[in-house]
């Protein structure tokens, strides 16, 4: 799922830039590249961290067993742009069972991230939000999982039509300083304001996205949506910045 390339032509008008995001492109890329990395690194990083925190040998053994069990599930997770809701539905029961049996371990947090993704792909957005929020409560700080989980929550709120919650989540992501996230967060915030017909605020956020570092979303798409918001701002700007919460 990537943006269509724009091919300049003297004879034909340029086509609109389209990004299809049935699931967040960045989250998809993260999942495809890093799920197995997390599993492989966990034994070398996660377990020593647990030991350093003074956890009991029993807890450490539980963590090691949970991680070993999850390493058998991880390869079954659908990946790639052509994964289907049906594929995610098949893995759901196994993920749910694992999370239930290994609750309290960091392996379960990793599994919850996958479970939230599965719920999202099968359009169970409220379950995706709840699962991701539960994972966030127990995820280790400073790890690569937390940004992904917050990312999943933001997109799930949008998909569920909860604009106010999505706006707060994207703002939190933007303010967290997560590397490479400011540009996309500004873009999604702008889209929420545009959907609420607050075109003046949308234009402001599209402009901020253009100024932020990074390449996603592409500049051509941002310029296109900024121009559209500015065109509409004559009729929509008077609704106020709080319109996005409605």
PDB file of N, CA, C and O in Angstrom, residues 6 9 20-22 30 41 50 67 80 104 115 118 126 161 172 179 207 209 219-220 224 234:
ATOM      1  N   UNK A   6       3.766   9.821  -9.334  1.00  0.00           N
ATOM      2  CA  UNK A   6       3.266  10.862 -10.218  1.00  0.00           C
ATOM      3  C   UNK A   6       4.231  10.991 -11.382  1.00  0.00           C
ATOM      4  O   UNK A   6       5.422  11.241 -11.172  1.00  0.00           O
ATOM      5  N   UNK A   9       3.712  14.897 -17.235  1.00  0.00           N
ATOM      6  CA  UNK A   9       3.447  14.780 -18.658  1.00  0.00           C
ATOM      7  C   UNK A   9       2.972  16.113 -19.191  1.00  0.00           C
ATOM      8  O   UNK A   9       2.177  16.801 -18.572  1.00  0.00           O
ATOM      9  N   UNK A  20      -3.729   4.528   0.012  1.00  0.00           N
ATOM     10  CA  UNK A  20      -4.732   3.628   0.577  1.00  0.00           C
ATOM     11  C   UNK A  20      -4.220   3.147   1.922  1.00  0.00           C
ATOM     12  O   UNK A  20      -3.107   2.637   2.029  1.00  0.00           O
ATOM     13  N   UNK A  21      -5.002   3.304   2.971  1.00  0.00           N
ATOM     14  CA  UNK A  21      -4.512   2.900   4.285  1.00  0.00           C
ATOM     15  C   UNK A  21      -5.549   2.078   5.039  1.00  0.00           C
ATOM     16  O   UNK A  21      -6.063   2.465   6.062  1.00  0.00           O
ATOM     17  N   UNK A  22      -5.864   0.871   4.478  1.00  0.00           N
ATOM     18  CA  UNK A  22      -6.737  -0.028   5.207  1.00  0.00           C
ATOM     19  C   UNK A  22      -6.114  -0.396   6.542  1.00  0.00           C
ATOM     20  O   UNK A  22      -6.792  -0.724   7.479  1.00  0.00           O
ATOM     21  N   UNK A  30       6.350  -1.662   9.932  1.00  0.00           N
ATOM     22  CA  UNK A  30       6.949  -2.050  11.211  1.00  0.00           C
ATOM     23  C   UNK A  30       6.673  -3.518  11.495  1.00  0.00           C
ATOM     24  O   UNK A  30       7.579  -4.274  11.858  1.00  0.00           O
ATOM     25  N   UNK A  41      15.370 -10.701  19.491  1.00  0.00           N
ATOM     26  CA  UNK A  41      16.129  -9.823  20.379  1.00  0.00           C
ATOM     27  C   UNK A  41      15.686  -9.981  21.826  1.00  0.00           C
ATOM     28  O   UNK A  41      16.467  -9.758  22.752  1.00  0.00           O
ATOM     29  N   UNK A  50      14.711  -7.943  32.868  1.00  0.00           N
ATOM     30  CA  UNK A  50      13.852  -8.447  33.940  1.00  0.00           C
ATOM     31  C   UNK A  50      14.693  -8.846  35.145  1.00  0.00           C
ATOM     32  O   UNK A  50      14.377  -8.535  36.297  1.00  0.00           O
ATOM     33  N   UNK A  67       7.903 -16.190  25.967  1.00  0.00           N
ATOM     34  CA  UNK A  67       8.565 -15.757  24.755  1.00  0.00           C
ATOM     35  C   UNK A  67       8.782 -16.935  23.806  1.00  0.00           C
ATOM     36  O   UNK A  67       8.622 -16.804  22.586  1.00  0.00           O
ATOM     37  N   UNK A  80       2.541  -8.526   4.643  1.00  0.00           N
ATOM     38  CA  UNK A  80       2.494  -8.088   3.257  1.00  0.00           C
ATOM     39  C   UNK A  80       1.238  -7.308   2.950  1.00  0.00           C
ATOM     40  O   UNK A  80       0.266  -7.302   3.705  1.00  0.00           O
ATOM     41  N   UNK A 104       0.559 -10.509  31.961  1.00  0.00           N
ATOM     42  CA  UNK A 104       1.538 -10.015  32.906  1.00  0.00           C
ATOM     43  C   UNK A 104       2.969 -10.106  32.407  1.00  0.00           C
ATOM     44  O   UNK A 104       3.881  -9.551  33.031  1.00  0.00           O
ATOM     45  N   UNK A 115      -2.482  -8.743  18.359  1.00  0.00           N
ATOM     46  CA  UNK A 115      -3.924  -8.954  18.491  1.00  0.00           C
ATOM     47  C   UNK A 115      -4.694  -7.691  18.132  1.00  0.00           C
ATOM     48  O   UNK A 115      -5.740  -7.755  17.460  1.00  0.00           O
ATOM     49  N   UNK A 118      -4.818  -7.484  14.516  1.00  0.00           N
ATOM     50  CA  UNK A 118      -5.778  -8.446  13.981  1.00  0.00           C
ATOM     51  C   UNK A 118      -7.210  -7.927  14.121  1.00  0.00           C
ATOM     52  O   UNK A 118      -8.028  -8.051  13.195  1.00  0.00           O
ATOM     53  N   UNK A 126     -13.339  -1.260  18.258  1.00  0.00           N
ATOM     54  CA  UNK A 126     -13.402  -1.058  19.707  1.00  0.00           C
ATOM     55  C   UNK A 126     -12.512  -2.069  20.432  1.00  0.00           C
ATOM     56  O   UNK A 126     -11.849  -1.733  21.422  1.00  0.00           O
ATOM     57  N   UNK A 161     -14.653   6.136  13.998  1.00  0.00           N
ATOM     58  CA  UNK A 161     -15.394   7.389  13.912  1.00  0.00           C
ATOM     59  C   UNK A 161     -15.301   8.249  15.155  1.00  0.00           C
ATOM     60  O   UNK A 161     -16.089   9.179  15.333  1.00  0.00           O
ATOM     61  N   UNK A 172      -0.914  13.615  20.991  1.00  0.00           N
ATOM     62  CA  UNK A 172       0.014  13.024  21.955  1.00  0.00           C
ATOM     63  C   UNK A 172       1.218  12.415  21.246  1.00  0.00           C
ATOM     64  O   UNK A 172       2.363  12.558  21.708  1.00  0.00           O
ATOM     65  N   UNK A 179      10.599   9.623  16.697  1.00  0.00           N
ATOM     66  CA  UNK A 179      11.300   9.896  15.441  1.00  0.00           C
ATOM     67  C   UNK A 179      10.442   9.593  14.213  1.00  0.00           C
ATOM     68  O   UNK A 179       9.837   8.526  14.106  1.00  0.00           O
ATOM     69  N   UNK A 207       0.109  22.577   6.375  1.00  0.00           N
ATOM     70  CA  UNK A 207       1.314  23.389   6.224  1.00  0.00           C
ATOM     71  C   UNK A 207       2.400  22.921   7.198  1.00  0.00           C
ATOM     72  O   UNK A 207       3.580  22.833   6.835  1.00  0.00           O
ATOM     73  N   UNK A 209       2.687  19.921   8.409  1.00  0.00           N
ATOM     74  CA  UNK A 209       3.165  18.614   7.941  1.00  0.00           C
ATOM     75  C   UNK A 209       4.211  18.782   6.843  1.00  0.00           C
ATOM     76  O   UNK A 209       5.216  18.061   6.805  1.00  0.00           O
ATOM     77  N   UNK A 219       5.290  14.774  -0.370  1.00  0.00           N
ATOM     78  CA  UNK A 219       5.035  16.210  -0.476  1.00  0.00           C
ATOM     79  C   UNK A 219       3.906  16.517  -1.461  1.00  0.00           C
ATOM     80  O   UNK A 219       3.088  17.408  -1.212  1.00  0.00           O
ATOM     81  N   UNK A 220       3.863  15.795  -2.576  1.00  0.00           N
ATOM     82  CA  UNK A 220       2.827  16.063  -3.581  1.00  0.00           C
ATOM     83  C   UNK A 220       1.430  15.888  -3.002  1.00  0.00           C
ATOM     84  O   UNK A 220       0.523  16.682  -3.295  1.00  0.00           O
ATOM     85  N   UNK A 224      -1.350  18.879  -2.399  1.00  0.00           N
ATOM     86  CA  UNK A 224      -2.676  18.709  -3.002  1.00  0.00           C
ATOM     87  C   UNK A 224      -3.777  18.920  -1.965  1.00  0.00           C
ATOM     88  O   UNK A 224      -4.767  19.626  -2.212  1.00  0.00           O
ATOM     89  N   UNK A 234     -12.933  29.287   2.734  1.00  0.00           N
ATOM     90  CA  UNK A 234     -13.855  30.416   2.697  1.00  0.00           C
ATOM     91  C   UNK A 234     -15.207  30.083   3.293  1.00  0.00           C
ATOM     92  O   UNK A 234     -15.882  30.942   3.857  1.00  0.00           O
TER      93      UNK A 234
END
